Short mmCIF file of C-alpha atoms in Angstrom, two decimals:
data_model
loop_
_atom_site.label_atom_id
_atom_site.label_comp_id
_atom_site.label_asym_id
_atom_site.label_seq_id
_atom_site.Cartn_x
_atom_site.Cartn_y
_atom_site.Cartn_z
CA MET T 24 -22.65 13.48 16.16
CA LEU T 25 -22.10 9.79 15.37
CA PHE T 26 -20.02 10.67 12.31
CA GLY T 27 -17.88 13.10 14.34
CA ALA T 28 -17.30 10.53 17.06
CA GLY T 29 -16.32 7.94 14.47
CA LEU T 30 -13.90 10.29 12.78
CA VAL T 31 -12.18 11.13 16.08
CA SER T 32 -12.01 7.46 17.05
CA ALA T 33 -10.59 6.41 13.70
CA THR T 34 -7.97 9.14 13.78
CA THR T 35 -6.97 8.19 17.33
CA PHE T 36 -6.70 4.44 16.77
CA ALA T 37 -5.56 4.31 13.16
CA GLN T 38 -2.83 6.95 12.99
CA ASN T 39 -0.10 4.29 13.21
CA THR T 40 -2.23 1.26 12.32
CA ALA T 41 -1.42 -0.60 9.12
CA THR T 42 -4.56 -2.33 7.89
CA ILE T 43 -3.27 -4.07 4.73
CA ASP T 44 0.49 -4.58 5.25
CA GLY T 45 1.88 -7.72 3.66
CA THR T 46 -0.31 -7.67 0.55
CA THR T 47 0.92 -7.94 -3.01
CA PRO T 48 -0.53 -6.36 -6.16
CA LEU T 49 -2.83 -8.58 -8.20
CA GLY T 50 -2.48 -11.31 -5.56
CA SER T 51 -4.94 -14.15 -5.04
CA SER T 52 -7.85 -13.63 -2.63
CA SER T 53 -6.49 -16.62 -0.67
CA GLY T 54 -3.98 -14.21 0.84
CA TYR T 55 -6.78 -12.21 2.47
CA ARG T 56 -9.57 -12.70 4.97
CA THR T 57 -12.81 -12.49 2.98
CA TRP T 58 -15.49 -13.21 5.60
CA SER T 59 -16.60 -10.75 8.27
CA VAL T 60 -19.37 -10.26 10.82
CA GLY T 61 -20.95 -7.01 11.96
CA ILE T 62 -23.00 -6.00 14.96
CA ASN T 63 -24.56 -2.60 15.54
CA ALA T 64 -27.28 -0.75 17.38
CA GLY T 65 -29.04 2.56 16.83
CA VAL T 66 -32.32 4.43 16.52
CA LEU T 67 -35.46 3.28 14.64
CA ASN T 68 -38.13 5.84 13.73
CA GLN T 69 -40.50 7.04 11.02
CA SER T 70 -38.23 9.96 10.03
CA ASN T 71 -36.03 9.90 6.94
CA ILE T 72 -33.50 12.03 5.10
CA LEU T 73 -35.88 12.32 2.13
CA GLY T 74 -37.71 15.04 4.10
CA PHE T 75 -41.18 13.55 4.60
CA ASN T 76 -43.03 11.31 7.07
CA ARG T 77 -45.66 8.68 6.48
CA GLU T 78 -49.41 9.39 6.77
CA GLY T 79 -49.00 12.44 8.99
CA PHE T 80 -47.22 10.73 11.91
CA ASP T 81 -45.21 13.87 12.60
CA LYS T 82 -44.46 13.28 16.25
CA LEU T 83 -41.68 10.71 16.23
CA GLU T 84 -40.76 8.20 18.86
CA HIS T 85 -37.13 7.11 18.89
CA ASN T 86 -36.72 3.44 19.71
CA VAL T 87 -33.69 1.22 19.98
CA GLY T 88 -32.91 -0.95 16.96
CA TYR T 89 -30.30 -3.67 16.62
CA SER T 90 -28.75 -5.47 13.70
CA ALA T 91 -26.20 -8.13 12.81
CA TYR T 92 -24.83 -9.38 9.53
CA ILE T 93 -22.33 -11.76 7.95
CA LYS T 94 -20.56 -10.67 4.79
CA LYS T 95 -18.52 -12.29 2.03
CA GLN T 96 -16.10 -9.85 0.40
CA ILE T 97 -15.88 -10.69 -3.33
CA SER T 98 -13.40 -7.95 -4.25
CA PRO T 99 -11.84 -5.00 -2.39
CA SER T 100 -14.80 -2.79 -3.33
CA PHE T 101 -17.72 -5.25 -3.50
CA GLY T 102 -19.31 -7.80 -1.17
CA LEU T 103 -22.55 -9.59 -0.33
CA LYS T 104 -24.05 -9.55 3.18
CA ALA T 105 -26.94 -11.29 4.91
CA GLN T 106 -28.45 -8.93 7.53
CA TYR T 107 -30.78 -9.31 10.49
CA LEU T 108 -32.69 -6.22 11.76
CA GLY T 109 -34.96 -6.02 14.79
CA GLY T 110 -36.62 -3.46 17.08
CA LYS T 111 -39.73 -1.26 17.29
CA VAL T 112 -41.02 1.71 15.24
CA ALA T 113 -43.74 4.12 16.50
CA GLY T 114 -45.24 7.50 15.64
CA LYS T 115 -48.18 9.83 16.36
CA ASN T 116 -50.42 12.08 14.24
CA GLU T 117 -51.16 15.09 16.44
CA ASP T 118 -53.80 16.41 14.00
CA ASN T 119 -56.24 13.54 14.46
CA GLY T 120 -54.78 11.84 17.54
CA SER T 121 -53.95 8.59 15.74
CA SER T 122 -50.78 6.63 16.51
CA PHE T 123 -49.13 3.33 15.74
CA GLU T 124 -46.55 0.99 17.16
CA THR T 125 -44.94 -1.73 15.06
CA LYS T 126 -42.68 -4.45 16.45
CA THR T 127 -40.23 -6.21 14.15
CA PRO T 128 -39.29 -9.46 15.86
CA TRP T 129 -37.04 -10.42 13.00
CA SER T 130 -36.04 -9.74 9.44
CA GLY T 131 -33.58 -11.10 6.92
CA ALA T 132 -32.18 -9.41 3.85
CA LEU T 133 -29.47 -10.11 1.27
CA SER T 134 -27.67 -6.94 0.17
CA ALA T 135 -24.91 -5.98 -2.24
CA GLU T 136 -22.42 -3.57 -0.68
CA TRP T 137 -19.95 -1.27 -2.48
CA THR T 138 -16.97 0.19 -0.63
CA LEU T 139 -16.03 3.41 -2.42
CA ALA T 140 -12.72 4.62 -0.94
CA ASN T 141 -10.83 1.44 -1.86
CA THR T 142 -10.53 2.74 -5.43
CA ASN T 143 -8.58 5.83 -4.33
CA TRP T 144 -4.90 5.20 -5.21
CA ARG T 145 -3.62 7.82 -2.78
CA PHE T 146 -4.39 5.80 0.38
CA PHE T 147 -2.45 2.57 0.93
CA ASN T 148 -4.05 2.07 4.37
CA SER T 149 -7.49 3.66 3.89
CA ILE T 150 -8.84 4.90 7.24
CA ILE T 151 -12.20 6.33 6.09
CA LYS T 152 -14.19 4.25 3.60
CA PRO T 153 -17.68 5.38 2.46
CA TYR T 154 -20.00 2.53 1.51
CA PHE T 155 -23.42 1.99 -0.08
CA ALA T 156 -25.65 -1.09 0.03
CA VAL T 157 -28.99 -2.12 -1.41
CA GLY T 158 -30.85 -5.38 -1.01
CA ILE T 159 -34.14 -7.22 -0.64
CA GLY T 160 -35.48 -9.34 2.18
CA ALA T 161 -38.36 -10.52 4.34
CA LEU T 162 -39.62 -8.39 7.28
CA ASN T 163 -41.77 -9.89 10.06
CA PHE T 164 -43.85 -7.27 11.90
CA GLU T 165 -46.98 -6.89 14.03
CA THR T 166 -48.75 -3.50 14.24
CA SER T 167 -50.98 -1.87 16.84
CA TYR T 168 -52.96 1.07 15.35
CA ASN T 169 -54.97 3.64 17.35
CA ASP T 170 -57.26 5.86 15.23
CA GLY T 171 -57.91 8.15 18.23
CA THR T 172 -60.79 6.14 19.67
CA THR T 173 -60.20 2.49 18.84
CA VAL T 174 -57.04 0.35 19.03
CA THR T 175 -56.68 -2.24 16.28
CA ASN T 176 -54.06 -4.97 16.63
CA HIS T 177 -52.93 -6.54 13.37
CA ASP T 178 -51.58 -10.06 13.48
CA ALA T 179 -47.93 -10.65 12.79
CA THR T 180 -47.17 -10.93 9.10
CA THR T 181 -44.10 -11.30 6.92
CA LYS T 182 -43.66 -9.14 3.83
CA LEU T 183 -40.91 -8.19 1.41
CA TYR T 184 -38.94 -5.06 2.16
CA VAL T 185 -36.05 -3.20 0.54
CA PRO T 186 -33.16 -1.92 2.73
CA VAL T 187 -30.88 0.82 1.37
CA ASP T 188 -27.85 1.52 3.55
CA ALA T 189 -25.08 4.15 3.36
CA GLY T 190 -22.37 5.25 5.74
CA PHE T 191 -18.71 5.25 6.63
CA LYS T 192 -16.35 2.58 7.88
CA PHE T 193 -13.25 3.53 9.84
CA ALA T 194 -10.28 1.12 9.94
CA VAL T 195 -9.31 1.20 13.61
CA ALA T 196 -7.14 -1.94 13.49
CA LYS T 197 -6.10 -4.74 11.15
CA GLY T 198 -9.39 -6.48 10.36
CA ILE T 199 -11.58 -4.28 12.59
CA ASN T 200 -13.73 -1.41 11.26
CA LEU T 201 -15.95 1.04 13.08
CA ASP T 202 -19.25 1.20 11.16
CA LEU T 203 -21.47 4.32 11.16
CA GLY T 204 -24.47 4.15 8.84
CA TYR T 205 -27.98 5.24 7.96
CA GLN T 206 -30.49 2.76 6.54
CA LEU T 207 -33.81 3.45 4.81
CA ASN T 208 -36.29 0.56 4.68
CA TRP T 209 -39.22 0.43 2.24
CA ALA T 210 -41.87 -1.80 3.82
CA ASN T 211 -45.40 -2.99 3.00
CA GLN T 212 -48.25 -0.49 3.41
CA ARG T 213 -49.56 -2.36 6.44
CA PHE T 214 -46.39 -1.49 8.39
CA ASP T 215 -47.97 1.56 10.12
CA GLY T 216 -51.49 0.07 10.23
CA VAL T 217 -53.04 2.61 7.85
CA MET T 218 -54.67 0.80 4.97
CA GLY T 219 -55.40 2.56 1.67
CA GLY T 220 -53.52 5.68 2.62
CA GLN T 221 -51.64 8.19 0.50
CA TYR T 222 -48.50 6.07 0.07
CA LYS T 223 -48.23 2.66 -1.49
CA ASN T 224 -45.34 1.63 0.78
CA ASP T 225 -44.26 2.67 4.25
CA LEU T 226 -40.76 3.92 5.02
CA PHE T 227 -38.76 3.82 8.26
CA SER T 228 -35.12 4.62 9.05
CA TYR T 229 -32.36 3.09 11.13
CA ALA T 230 -29.34 5.22 12.18
CA HIS T 231 -26.73 2.91 13.65
CA ALA T 232 -23.19 2.46 14.92
CA GLY T 233 -21.24 -0.76 15.40
CA LEU T 234 -18.22 -2.86 14.55
CA GLU T 235 -17.26 -5.00 11.57
CA ILE T 236 -14.79 -7.77 12.45
CA ALA T 237 -12.94 -9.89 9.86
CA LEU T 238 -12.95 -13.66 10.40
CA GLY T 239 -9.92 -15.91 9.95
CA SER T 240 -6.20 -15.78 10.66
CA GLY T 241 -5.00 -12.48 12.05
CA SER T 242 -1.83 -12.82 9.96
CA LYS T 243 -3.85 -12.08 6.82
CA PRO T 244 -5.25 -8.63 5.94
CA TYR T 245 -8.97 -8.09 5.36
CA LEU T 246 -9.92 -7.87 1.68
CA GLY T 247 -12.47 -5.14 2.41
CA ASN T 248 -9.62 -2.86 3.53
CA SER T 249 -7.39 -3.60 0.53
CA ASN T 250 -6.60 -1.06 -2.17
CA PRO T 251 -5.13 -2.75 -5.29
CA VAL T 252 -3.91 0.47 -6.93
CA ALA T 253 -2.21 1.74 -3.79
CA THR T 254 -0.72 -1.73 -3.19
CA LEU T 255 0.74 -1.70 -6.70
CA VAL T 256 2.29 1.72 -6.10
CA GLN T 257 3.68 0.54 -2.74
CA ASP T 258 5.18 -2.57 -4.32
CA TYR T 259 6.76 -0.53 -7.15
CA THR T 260 8.24 1.96 -4.68
CA SER T 261 9.68 -0.79 -2.49
CA LYS T 262 11.33 -2.57 -5.41
CA TYR T 263 12.70 0.73 -6.74
CA ASP T 264 14.29 1.47 -3.36
CA GLU T 265 15.88 -2.02 -3.28
CA LEU T 266 17.32 -1.67 -6.78
CA LYS T 267 18.62 1.83 -6.02
CA ALA T 268 20.37 0.54 -2.87
CA GLU T 269 22.00 -2.28 -4.88
CA ARG T 270 23.10 0.19 -7.56
CA ASP T 271 24.62 2.56 -4.98
CA ALA T 272 26.52 -0.35 -3.39
CA LEU T 273 27.86 -1.39 -6.82
CA VAL T 274 28.99 2.16 -7.61
CA ALA T 275 30.81 2.35 -4.26
CA SER T 276 32.51 -1.01 -4.94
CA ASN T 277 33.63 0.08 -8.42
CA LYS T 278 35.07 3.28 -7.01
CA ALA T 279 37.08 1.33 -4.43
CA LEU T 280 38.46 -0.93 -7.19
CA LYS T 281 39.38 2.07 -9.35
CA ASP T 282 41.22 3.63 -6.40
CA GLN T 283 43.26 0.42 -6.00
CA VAL T 284 44.20 0.38 -9.69
CA ASP T 285 45.17 4.06 -9.58
CA ALA T 286 47.34 3.46 -6.50
CA LEU T 287 49.07 0.54 -8.24
CA ALA T 288 49.72 2.62 -11.36
CA ASN T 289 51.18 5.39 -9.21
CA GLU T 290 53.54 2.91 -7.52
CA LEU T 291 54.95 1.78 -10.87
CA LYS T 292 55.17 5.24 -12.40
CA ASP T 293 58.54 6.05 -14.08
CA ASP T 294 58.63 9.76 -14.89
CA ASP T 295 62.16 9.92 -16.36
CA GLY T 296 61.78 6.72 -18.41
CA ASP T 297 65.05 5.16 -17.23
CA GLY T 298 63.45 1.80 -16.42
CA VAL T 299 63.46 2.34 -12.64
CA ALA T 300 60.13 3.18 -10.97
CA ASN T 301 59.93 6.46 -9.04
CA LYS T 302 59.53 4.46 -5.84
CA TYR T 303 63.05 2.99 -6.24
CA ASP T 304 64.68 5.77 -8.31
CA LYS T 305 67.36 7.52 -6.25
CA CYS T 306 68.28 9.83 -9.14
CA PRO T 307 65.03 11.21 -10.58
CA ASN T 308 64.90 13.25 -13.80
CA THR T 309 67.78 11.34 -15.46
CA PRO T 310 68.21 12.60 -19.07
CA ALA T 311 66.86 10.34 -21.80
CA GLY T 312 69.30 7.79 -23.18
CA VAL T 313 71.60 7.81 -20.13
CA LYS T 314 72.44 4.36 -18.82
CA VAL T 315 71.59 3.91 -15.16
CA ASP T 316 72.24 1.35 -12.47
CA GLY T 317 69.60 -0.46 -10.40
CA SER T 318 68.93 2.60 -8.23
CA GLY T 319 68.29 4.86 -11.26
CA CYS T 320 71.62 6.73 -11.09
CA PRO T 321 73.87 7.21 -14.20
CA LEU T 322 76.64 4.63 -14.71
CA PRO T 323 80.21 5.99 -15.00
CA GLU T 324 81.36 6.39 -18.58
CA MET T 325 83.95 3.89 -19.83
CA LYS T 326 86.53 5.26 -22.25
CA HIS T 327 87.41 1.86 -23.63
CA GLU T 328 84.91 -0.87 -23.91
CA THR T 329 85.98 -4.35 -24.67
CA LYS T 330 83.33 -6.80 -25.67
CA VAL T 331 83.99 -10.25 -24.39
CA ILE T 332 81.84 -12.96 -25.81
CA GLU T 333 81.58 -15.85 -23.44
CA LYS T 334 79.37 -18.86 -23.24
CA ILE T 335 76.55 -18.53 -20.70
CA VAL T 336 76.09 -21.70 -18.66
CA VAL T 337 73.09 -22.05 -16.39
CA THR T 338 73.78 -24.71 -13.74
CA GLU T 339 71.30 -26.79 -11.81
CA GLU T 340 72.19 -24.77 -8.72
CA ASP T 341 71.29 -21.56 -10.60
CA LYS T 342 67.94 -23.09 -11.64
CA LYS T 343 67.29 -24.06 -8.01
CA VAL T 344 67.76 -20.43 -6.87
CA VAL T 345 65.26 -19.25 -9.50
CA ALA T 346 62.76 -22.03 -8.70
CA GLU T 347 62.87 -21.11 -5.01
CA ALA T 348 62.19 -17.46 -5.86
CA ILE T 349 59.19 -18.46 -8.02
CA SER T 350 57.68 -20.65 -5.29
CA ASN T 351 58.15 -17.96 -2.61
CA LEU T 352 56.88 -15.05 -4.72
CA GLU T 353 53.70 -13.50 -3.25
CA PHE T 354 51.82 -10.27 -3.97
CA ASP T 355 49.16 -8.33 -2.05
CA LEU T 356 45.61 -9.24 -3.18
CA SER T 357 44.78 -7.70 -6.60
CA LYS T 358 47.96 -5.56 -6.38
CA ALA T 359 51.50 -5.61 -7.74
CA THR T 360 53.03 -5.03 -4.30
CA ILE T 361 55.58 -7.77 -3.45
CA ARG T 362 55.17 -9.11 0.06
CA GLU T 363 58.19 -8.93 2.39
CA SER T 364 58.28 -12.73 2.72
CA SER T 365 59.45 -12.91 -0.91
CA HIS T 366 62.41 -10.53 -0.56
CA ALA T 367 65.02 -13.03 0.65
CA SER T 368 64.69 -15.40 -2.33
CA LEU T 369 64.54 -12.43 -4.77
CA ASN T 370 67.76 -11.07 -3.21
CA ARG T 371 69.50 -14.35 -4.13
CA VAL T 372 68.26 -14.06 -7.71
CA ALA T 373 69.59 -10.46 -7.89
CA ALA T 374 72.98 -11.61 -6.57
CA LEU T 375 73.06 -14.40 -9.17
CA LEU T 376 72.31 -11.94 -12.01
CA ILE T 377 75.07 -9.60 -10.83
CA GLU T 378 77.62 -12.39 -10.27
CA LYS T 379 77.14 -14.27 -13.53
CA ASN T 380 75.83 -11.46 -15.71
CA PHE T 381 72.78 -13.56 -16.66
CA SER T 382 69.84 -12.22 -18.61
CA LEU T 383 66.39 -12.83 -17.19
CA LYS T 384 62.93 -12.96 -18.77
CA LEU T 385 59.98 -12.34 -16.45
CA ALA T 386 56.53 -13.48 -17.67
CA GLY T 387 53.47 -12.49 -15.62
CA HIS T 388 50.30 -14.60 -15.78
CA THR T 389 46.84 -14.49 -14.13
CA ASP T 390 43.69 -16.62 -13.96
CA ASN T 391 40.54 -15.63 -15.91
CA THR T 392 38.76 -13.96 -12.98
CA GLY T 393 37.75 -10.39 -13.94
CA SER T 394 38.12 -8.65 -17.27
CA ARG T 395 40.91 -9.57 -19.70
CA GLU T 396 42.06 -5.95 -19.91
CA LEU T 397 42.51 -5.73 -16.12
CA ASN T 398 44.33 -9.09 -15.98
CA LEU T 399 46.74 -8.10 -18.79
CA ARG T 400 47.56 -4.88 -16.93
CA LEU T 401 47.98 -6.66 -13.57
CA SER T 402 50.24 -9.39 -15.00
CA LYS T 403 52.45 -6.75 -16.69
CA GLU T 404 52.62 -4.64 -13.53
CA ARG T 405 53.60 -7.64 -11.39
CA ALA T 406 56.39 -8.65 -13.80
CA GLU T 407 57.59 -5.00 -13.80
CA ALA T 408 57.45 -4.95 -9.96
CA VAL T 409 59.81 -7.98 -9.82
CA LYS T 410 62.15 -6.33 -12.34
CA ASN T 411 62.19 -3.07 -10.37
CA TYR T 412 62.97 -4.92 -7.14
CA LEU T 413 65.88 -6.84 -8.73
CA VAL T 414 67.20 -3.62 -10.29
CA SER T 415 66.99 -1.91 -6.88
CA LYS T 416 69.32 -4.61 -5.58
CA GLY T 417 71.92 -3.85 -8.30
CA ALA T 418 70.82 -6.03 -11.22
CA ASN T 419 71.32 -4.60 -14.72
CA PRO T 420 67.88 -3.37 -16.01
CA SER T 421 68.99 -3.84 -19.62
CA ARG T 422 69.33 -7.59 -19.02
CA ILE T 423 65.85 -8.03 -17.55
CA GLU T 424 62.74 -8.29 -19.76
CA ALA T 425 59.30 -8.03 -18.15
CA THR T 426 56.17 -9.11 -20.07
CA GLY T 427 52.53 -9.66 -19.05
CA TYR T 428 50.33 -12.31 -20.68
CA GLY T 429 47.22 -12.03 -18.49
CA PRO T 430 45.00 -15.14 -18.64
CA ASP T 431 46.12 -16.21 -22.15
CA GLN T 432 48.63 -18.95 -21.13
CA PRO T 433 47.06 -21.04 -18.34
CA ILE T 434 48.91 -24.11 -17.05
CA ALA T 435 45.86 -25.52 -15.23
CA SER T 436 42.06 -25.36 -15.41
CA ASN T 437 40.44 -22.12 -14.26
CA ALA T 438 37.34 -24.10 -13.25
CA THR T 439 38.83 -24.92 -9.82
CA ALA T 440 40.36 -22.79 -7.06
CA ALA T 441 43.56 -24.89 -7.15
CA GLY T 442 43.84 -24.42 -10.91
CA ARG T 443 43.33 -20.67 -10.67
CA GLN T 444 46.04 -20.52 -7.94
CA GLN T 445 48.54 -22.22 -10.28
CA ASN T 446 47.68 -19.84 -13.10
CA ARG T 447 48.47 -16.77 -10.97
CA ARG T 448 52.31 -16.76 -11.34
CA VAL T 449 55.43 -14.98 -12.59
CA GLU T 450 57.83 -17.25 -14.57
CA PHE T 451 61.62 -16.66 -14.42
CA THR T 452 63.77 -17.73 -17.42
CA LEU T 453 67.59 -17.41 -17.14
CA TYR T 454 69.71 -17.23 -20.30
#
């Protein structure tokens, strides 16, 4: 009945109760509470689970017993406890009318206790924990013996006794266990007052129920409830989940970057190979080798071509137009899309190319952030984007050269943000 009540209580209170949260595998015992106290009460009698009584005292009297102990937990499955046990034991032999009554004012025993369930890896928060204890101590008792006609009172005496305890502990809260146990006590032959009887030692039992309460800071778990193997599994699982979440986030980030690169490549795609990107090509599918204007449409054929060789002179005013375009040139972040704020100065460069028939070299550069392969591609695509814009405004594509150098030709240190900003540029060279 006691075991059933304990099981119901433990299930009720411990369903959502974490008894060892916050522990780490192979951690120091300083992270746990290692001292505890226990109090319990129960029934003392001459009966025992071994199936026999002592000296024919078959008619049992059930008397209240009480016990308290303090325990030092050495490891999750082993501890030492000092126990006090008191109460009264009595019995009667109906065959010859004899009886006895023994009072135990006090006792003290030191026992070693093993907690068995804490070695089961399946339970991180063990609710039900069988235990076994054995010890040795001193028992003070005084016996009154009635042989059927005469009552003999024996003076109080103190003798060695051996307590053997087994039972179940139920973790009902963090640091609190319900304790249900059964204790057998081997005592001196004088315990029941019968001297020179059949048995060398007397035996009495103590069925009990009580509480074990851990001492110390409530922020620490109780070592007696800890399960090192289950804690190790819990720690491994937690770290695996964290690493998996980081990996999933990295995969998602890489996919987003790939989508940006694909979108940029699609913007600069030139299916007919005429030097004008599809985005600006007003005459798609131009045959190979046909000369086109800035909008991608074929130029009218000239029956007579006269080559005029003239000296190209680049004035300071021309250089100023180009310098202004360089300083105003801006792209979307990590893209080759020219921002609208740059269009006005680029329009003046296009007009200058058309008016004076200049040639122009565009050199794209980046800082060293990211991979070299990506930076080479981005610098080339940005130089091509400038060329395509100028061609869309009427500039001759055959007189514009676009090249990407990536991070290979820095003009400032990449160790600072200001230096990296200077290195991200497109250089214009008129000739």
